[in-house]
Coordinates of C-alpha atoms in Angstrom, one line a residue:
M1 CA 19.8 -18.9 4.7
N2 CA 20.8 -18.0 8.3
Y3 CA 20.1 -14.4 9.0
W4 CA 23.5 -13.6 10.3
V5 CA 25.3 -15.4 7.5
Y6 CA 23.2 -13.3 5.1
H7 CA 24.1 -10.1 7.0
Y8 CA 27.8 -11.0 6.9
L9 CA 27.8 -11.7 3.2
D10 CA 25.8 -8.6 2.5
R11 CA 28.4 -6.5 4.3
Y12 CA 31.7 -8.1 3.3
I13 CA 30.8 -9.0 -0.3
G14 CA 28.2 -6.4 -0.9
I15 CA 30.3 -3.3 -0.1
P16 CA 33.3 -4.2 -2.3
L17 CA 30.9 -5.2 -5.1
I18 CA 29.2 -1.8 -4.9
F19 CA 32.5 0.0 -5.5
I20 CA 33.5 -2.3 -8.3
L21 CA 30.2 -1.7 -10.1
K22 CA 30.5 2.0 -9.6
F23 CA 34.0 2.0 -11.0
F24 CA 32.9 0.2 -14.2
E25 CA 29.9 2.4 -14.6
K26 CA 32.1 5.5 -14.8
I27 CA 34.4 3.9 -17.3
F28 CA 32.2 1.8 -19.7
F29 CA 28.7 3.2 -19.7
R30 CA 26.4 6.0 -18.7
K31 CA 22.7 5.7 -18.0
N32 CA 20.2 7.5 -20.2
K33 CA 18.2 9.7 -17.9
N34 CA 16.0 11.3 -20.5
F35 CA 13.0 9.1 -20.6
D36 CA 9.3 8.7 -19.8
I37 CA 8.4 6.7 -16.8
K38 CA 6.4 3.7 -18.0
K39 CA 7.8 0.8 -15.8
I40 CA 8.6 1.1 -12.1
L41 CA 10.3 -1.4 -9.9
V42 CA 9.8 -1.1 -6.1
I43 CA 12.1 -3.2 -3.9
K44 CA 11.6 -4.3 -0.4
L45 CA 12.7 -7.8 0.6
T46 CA 12.7 -7.7 4.4
M47 CA 10.6 -7.0 7.4
M48 CA 6.8 -7.5 7.3
G49 CA 6.3 -4.4 9.5
D50 CA 8.5 -2.2 7.3
T51 CA 6.5 -3.3 4.3
I52 CA 3.3 -2.2 6.0
L53 CA 4.9 1.2 6.8
L54 CA 5.8 1.9 3.2
S55 CA 2.2 1.3 1.9
P56 CA 1.3 5.0 1.8
A57 CA 4.4 5.8 -0.2
V58 CA 3.9 3.0 -2.7
K59 CA 0.1 3.7 -3.1
A60 CA 0.8 7.4 -3.7
L61 CA 3.5 6.4 -6.3
K62 CA 1.0 4.3 -8.2
E63 CA -1.6 7.1 -8.1
K64 CA 0.9 9.6 -9.4
Y65 CA 2.1 7.3 -12.2
S66 CA -1.2 5.6 -12.8
G67 CA -0.4 4.7 -16.4
C68 CA 2.8 2.9 -15.4
E69 CA 3.3 -0.8 -14.7
L70 CA 4.4 -1.1 -11.1
T71 CA 6.3 -4.2 -10.1
F72 CA 7.1 -5.0 -6.5
L73 CA 10.1 -7.1 -5.8
C74 CA 9.6 -8.8 -2.4
S75 CA 10.6 -12.1 -0.7
K76 CA 8.8 -14.9 1.1
V77 CA 9.1 -12.8 4.3
N78 CA 6.7 -10.0 3.1
Y79 CA 4.9 -11.5 0.2
D80 CA 1.7 -12.1 2.2
I81 CA 1.5 -8.4 3.0
V82 CA 2.2 -7.1 -0.5
K83 CA -0.5 -9.3 -2.0
M84 CA -3.1 -7.5 0.2
W85 CA -2.5 -4.4 -1.8
D86 CA -4.7 -3.7 -4.8
F87 CA -2.4 -1.1 -6.3
I88 CA 0.5 -3.4 -7.4
D89 CA 0.5 -4.6 -11.1
K90 CA 3.0 -7.4 -10.7
I91 CA 4.7 -9.2 -7.7
V92 CA 8.0 -10.9 -8.1
V93 CA 9.2 -13.1 -5.2
F94 CA 13.0 -12.8 -5.1
R95 CA 14.6 -16.1 -3.9
F96 CA 17.9 -14.8 -2.5
D97 CA 17.4 -17.5 0.2
L98 CA 18.4 -20.0 -2.5
F99 CA 21.8 -18.3 -3.1
F100 CA 23.8 -21.3 -1.8
K101 CA 21.5 -24.1 -2.7
K102 CA 20.4 -23.0 -6.1
P103 CA 22.4 -19.9 -7.1
W104 CA 21.3 -20.2 -10.8
V105 CA 17.8 -19.4 -9.6
V106 CA 18.9 -16.1 -8.1
F107 CA 21.0 -15.1 -11.2
F108 CA 18.2 -16.1 -13.5
Q109 CA 15.8 -13.8 -11.6
I110 CA 18.2 -10.9 -11.8
F111 CA 18.7 -11.6 -15.5
Q112 CA 14.9 -11.6 -16.0
L113 CA 14.6 -8.3 -14.1
F114 CA 17.5 -6.9 -16.2
K115 CA 15.6 -7.7 -19.4
E116 CA 12.7 -5.6 -18.1
R117 CA 14.8 -2.4 -18.1
F118 CA 12.7 -0.5 -15.7
D119 CA 12.6 3.2 -16.1
L120 CA 12.8 3.8 -12.4
A121 CA 13.7 1.5 -9.5
I122 CA 13.1 2.6 -5.9
D123 CA 15.0 0.6 -3.2
F124 CA 13.2 0.9 0.1
E125 CA 15.7 -1.2 2.0
Q126 CA 17.6 0.8 4.7
W127 CA 20.8 -1.1 4.7
F128 CA 20.8 -4.4 2.6
R129 CA 23.2 -3.8 -0.2
N130 CA 22.0 -6.6 -2.6
T131 CA 18.9 -4.6 -3.3
A132 CA 20.9 -1.5 -4.3
I133 CA 22.8 -3.8 -6.7
V134 CA 19.6 -5.1 -8.2
A135 CA 18.2 -1.6 -8.6
F136 CA 21.4 -0.5 -10.3
L137 CA 21.5 -3.4 -12.7
T138 CA 17.8 -3.4 -13.7
S139 CA 16.9 0.3 -14.1
K140 CA 17.7 3.5 -16.0
V141 CA 17.4 5.5 -12.8
S142 CA 17.7 4.1 -9.3
V143 CA 16.6 5.8 -6.0
G144 CA 17.4 4.8 -2.4
F145 CA 18.6 5.7 1.0
K146 CA 21.9 7.1 2.1
T147 CA 22.2 5.3 5.4
P148 CA 25.2 6.1 7.6
K149 CA 28.1 3.6 7.2
Q150 CA 26.2 1.3 4.7
F151 CA 27.7 2.7 1.5
K152 CA 24.8 1.5 -0.7
H153 CA 24.0 5.0 -1.9
Y154 CA 27.0 5.1 -4.2
L155 CA 25.0 3.0 -6.7
F156 CA 22.0 5.2 -6.7
D157 CA 21.4 8.0 -9.2
I158 CA 19.3 9.8 -6.5
F159 CA 19.6 9.2 -2.8
V160 CA 17.8 10.5 0.3
P161 CA 19.3 10.6 3.8
H162 CA 17.9 8.0 6.1
V163 CA 17.2 10.0 9.2
K164 CA 17.6 8.5 12.6
G165 CA 14.7 9.3 14.9
R166 CA 12.3 10.2 12.0
H167 CA 9.4 7.8 11.7
E168 CA 9.9 5.2 9.0
V169 CA 6.6 6.1 7.3
L170 CA 8.0 9.6 6.7
C171 CA 11.4 8.3 5.6
F172 CA 9.7 6.1 3.0
C173 CA 7.6 9.1 1.9
D174 CA 10.9 11.0 1.5
L175 CA 12.0 8.5 -1.1
V176 CA 9.1 9.0 -3.4
K177 CA 9.1 12.7 -3.0
V178 CA 12.3 13.0 -5.0
V179 CA 10.5 11.5 -8.0
G180 CA 7.7 14.0 -7.8
V181 CA 5.3 12.2 -5.5
E182 CA 3.7 14.1 -2.6
V183 CA 2.1 11.6 -0.1
E184 CA -1.0 13.4 1.1
N185 CA -2.7 10.3 2.6
K186 CA -0.3 8.7 5.0
N187 CA -2.7 6.1 6.3
L188 CA -1.4 2.5 6.3
F189 CA -3.1 0.2 3.9
L190 CA -4.2 -3.5 4.4
K191 CA -7.1 -5.3 2.7
I192 CA -9.2 -7.8 4.7
D193 CA -9.5 -11.1 3.0
K194 CA -13.2 -12.2 3.0
G195 CA -12.4 -15.9 3.1
A196 CA -10.1 -15.4 6.1
E197 CA -12.7 -13.3 7.9
E198 CA -15.3 -16.0 7.5
K199 CA -12.9 -18.7 8.9
I200 CA -11.9 -16.6 11.9
R201 CA -15.4 -15.5 12.8
S202 CA -16.4 -19.2 12.7
L203 CA -13.4 -20.2 14.8
L204 CA -14.1 -17.5 17.5
K205 CA -17.8 -18.6 17.6
N206 CA -16.8 -22.2 18.2
F207 CA -14.7 -21.1 21.2
G208 CA -17.4 -18.8 22.5
I209 CA -15.4 -15.6 22.0
E210 CA -17.3 -12.5 20.9
E211 CA -16.0 -9.7 18.7
K212 CA -14.2 -7.0 20.7
K213 CA -14.4 -9.2 23.8
Y214 CA -10.8 -10.4 23.6
V215 CA -7.3 -9.1 23.7
I216 CA -4.5 -10.3 21.6
I217 CA -1.1 -10.9 23.1
H218 CA 1.7 -11.5 20.7
P219 CA 4.7 -12.5 22.9
S220 CA 7.4 -13.1 20.3
C221 CA 9.4 -10.6 18.2
G222 CA 10.4 -13.1 15.7
I223 CA 13.2 -15.7 15.4
H224 CA 15.8 -12.9 15.5
G225 CA 14.0 -10.6 17.9
Y226 CA 15.1 -11.9 21.3
Y227 CA 16.5 -8.5 22.3
R228 CA 13.2 -6.8 21.5
Q229 CA 11.1 -9.4 23.4
W230 CA 9.5 -8.7 26.8
D231 CA 9.6 -11.5 29.4
V232 CA 6.9 -14.1 28.9
E233 CA 6.2 -14.2 32.7
K234 CA 5.3 -10.5 32.6
Y235 CA 3.0 -11.0 29.6
A236 CA 1.3 -13.7 31.7
E237 CA 0.8 -11.4 34.7
V238 CA -0.8 -8.8 32.4
A239 CA -3.0 -11.5 30.8
E240 CA -4.2 -12.6 34.3
Y241 CA -5.2 -9.0 35.0
I242 CA -7.1 -8.7 31.7
S243 CA -8.8 -12.0 32.1
S244 CA -10.0 -11.0 35.6
K245 CA -11.9 -8.3 34.0
G246 CA -13.9 -10.7 31.9
Y247 CA -12.0 -10.5 28.6
K248 CA -10.6 -13.5 26.8
I249 CA -6.9 -13.8 25.8
V250 CA -5.9 -14.9 22.3
I251 CA -2.2 -15.7 21.8
T252 CA -0.9 -15.3 18.3
G253 CA 2.4 -16.2 16.5
N254 CA 3.8 -18.2 13.7
K255 CA 5.3 -21.7 13.7
D256 CA 8.6 -20.3 15.1
D257 CA 6.7 -18.8 18.1
I258 CA 4.9 -22.0 19.2
Q259 CA 7.3 -22.7 22.1
I260 CA 7.0 -19.2 23.7
A261 CA 3.2 -19.2 23.1
N262 CA 2.8 -22.5 24.8
K263 CA 4.8 -21.3 27.7
L264 CA 2.6 -18.2 28.0
Q265 CA -0.5 -20.3 27.9
K266 CA 0.7 -22.5 30.7
L267 CA 1.4 -19.5 32.9
I268 CA -2.1 -18.1 32.6
S269 CA -4.7 -19.7 35.0
Y270 CA -7.7 -18.5 32.9
E271 CA -8.7 -20.3 29.7
T272 CA -6.9 -18.9 26.7
L273 CA -7.0 -19.5 22.9
N274 CA -3.5 -20.2 21.6
L275 CA -3.4 -19.9 17.8
A276 CA 0.4 -19.7 17.4
G277 CA 1.4 -21.6 14.3
K278 CA -2.3 -22.2 13.3
T279 CA -3.1 -19.1 11.3
N280 CA -1.7 -17.4 8.2
I281 CA -1.1 -13.7 7.9
Q282 CA -4.5 -13.0 6.3
E283 CA -6.2 -14.7 9.3
I284 CA -4.1 -12.9 11.9
V285 CA -5.1 -9.6 10.2
V286 CA -8.7 -10.6 10.8
L287 CA -8.1 -11.7 14.4
I288 CA -6.5 -8.3 15.1
N289 CA -9.3 -6.4 13.4
L290 CA -11.9 -8.1 15.5
S291 CA -10.0 -7.7 18.8
K292 CA -10.3 -5.0 21.5
F293 CA -6.6 -4.2 21.4
V294 CA -3.2 -5.8 21.0
I295 CA -0.2 -6.1 23.3
C296 CA 3.2 -6.8 21.7
G297 CA 6.8 -5.7 21.2
N298 CA 8.3 -4.0 18.2
T299 CA 7.3 -6.5 15.5
G300 CA 5.1 -6.7 12.4
I301 CA 1.9 -7.4 14.4
L302 CA 2.3 -4.0 15.9
H303 CA 2.1 -2.4 12.5
I304 CA -0.8 -4.6 11.3
A305 CA -2.8 -3.4 14.3
A306 CA -1.9 0.2 13.5
A307 CA -2.9 -0.2 9.9
L308 CA -6.3 -1.5 11.1
N309 CA -6.7 1.3 13.6
I310 CA -6.8 -1.2 16.5
P311 CA -5.3 0.2 19.7
T312 CA -1.9 -1.2 20.5
V313 CA 0.2 -1.4 23.6
A314 CA 3.7 -1.3 22.1
I315 CA 6.5 -2.4 24.4
H316 CA 9.9 -0.8 23.3
G317 CA 13.2 -1.6 24.8
P318 CA 16.3 -1.1 22.6
T319 CA 14.2 0.3 19.6
D320 CA 13.2 3.9 19.1
P321 CA 9.4 4.3 19.2
N322 CA 9.8 7.7 17.4
K323 CA 11.0 5.7 14.4
W324 CA 9.4 2.3 14.8
G325 CA 6.4 3.0 17.1
P326 CA 2.7 2.5 16.1
W327 CA 1.7 4.9 13.3
G328 CA -1.5 6.9 14.0
K329 CA -3.5 7.9 17.0
G330 CA -5.0 5.9 19.9
H331 CA -1.9 3.8 20.6
F332 CA 0.2 3.5 23.8
V333 CA 3.9 3.2 23.8
I334 CA 5.6 1.7 26.8
K335 CA 9.3 2.4 26.7
S336 CA 12.3 2.0 29.0
D337 CA 13.4 4.9 31.1
L338 CA 17.1 3.8 31.1
D339 CA 19.5 6.4 29.7
C340 CA 21.0 3.9 27.3
A341 CA 17.7 3.2 25.6
P342 CA 17.0 3.2 22.7
C343 CA 20.3 1.9 21.4
S344 CA 19.3 0.2 18.2
Y345 CA 19.0 2.2 15.0
L346 CA 18.7 -0.3 12.1
G347 CA 17.2 -3.1 14.1
F348 CA 20.1 -5.5 14.3
E349 CA 22.7 -3.7 16.4
Y350 CA 22.2 -3.6 20.2
G351 CA 24.2 -1.9 22.9
C352 CA 24.2 -4.9 25.2
K353 CA 23.2 -8.6 25.4
K354 CA 21.3 -8.4 28.7
R355 CA 18.0 -6.7 27.8
K356 CA 18.3 -4.4 30.8
C357 CA 15.9 -1.9 29.1
L358 CA 13.1 -4.5 28.7
D359 CA 13.7 -5.8 32.2
S360 CA 13.2 -2.3 33.6
I361 CA 9.6 -2.2 32.2
Q362 CA 7.2 -3.5 34.9
T363 CA 3.7 -4.9 34.5
D364 CA 2.0 -2.1 36.4
R365 CA 2.6 0.3 33.5
I366 CA 0.7 -2.0 31.1
K367 CA -2.0 -2.5 33.7
K368 CA -2.6 1.2 33.9
V369 CA -3.1 1.3 30.1
V370 CA -5.6 -1.5 30.4
D371 CA -7.5 0.6 32.9
I372 CA -7.4 3.6 30.5
L373 CA -8.9 1.4 27.8
N374 CA -11.9 0.7 30.1
L375 CA -11.8 -3.0 30.3

């Protein structure tokens, strides 16, 4: 389903449906809140990067309720991240993308979840309303965010303010805190796949690239991330500078990023390894883990690198690095100095269509960071 169609439906159908469900709840039934927590549903359907950022909260949740069955409701978008966690008992891939083609599949999945009757459902989505509806229908008690102007909190039994400017890792920790979970270890979690590591080590060896002797440039911010995406010509200039110091450049991306990756490769005079569309998430994780550092915009790759403690050079235009920047120490944030930046709060609303904030970021700022990293 087209992202903006989904967004439109979620708003103009989701909001009325929320109020209808709330109305009928007050008239016809009450939830039984006196219970023992034995079955927990965690919901996060969007954003690979967000999913990585909630790993400390979900891990702490499982440790607190170690005897419970923890089910994670994800989508095709973030499934590859969730399956890297060893603290999830069951993963359900929700196929809301089939809503128009095969709507019975979606309703059957909701029915199956309803039959589970989870004791607790925690919706980690910041604004999608369909997830609040799922949490409401399938659990005895539901928890989620109260995000300004999104209205989804009306369906939750317990809600927590989603705070603008507060890092998303901490916001996710706020959600589990209200059910008695203190997140002491806030380190991001990813598990390296041994098979993927063997494959990538072999690939790098075949191309004569040594571990920690290459830099990853991830030029794309996803199919819907144009307004967060730095100019490919500037990435190329930085790549030239890094290559001149004797380091290899490895370009990464998925199948939707092939065009921009190919353009970047053509602009670089030095030999580069372009792996856009040729690796899965597990293999990209290994590539990042073996690299010297990563240069990218505000995208999932940024948070993978942070989870692996690999230095990142994070280029932020319309998005707030205080909220979406790399988590942890040893990273470098390059942000616009324009007064209007950052303008995006939830990641889909932008103040203009011209990317002035990103255009204001010049290559010399990234080159200075490269020098700091002692290449």
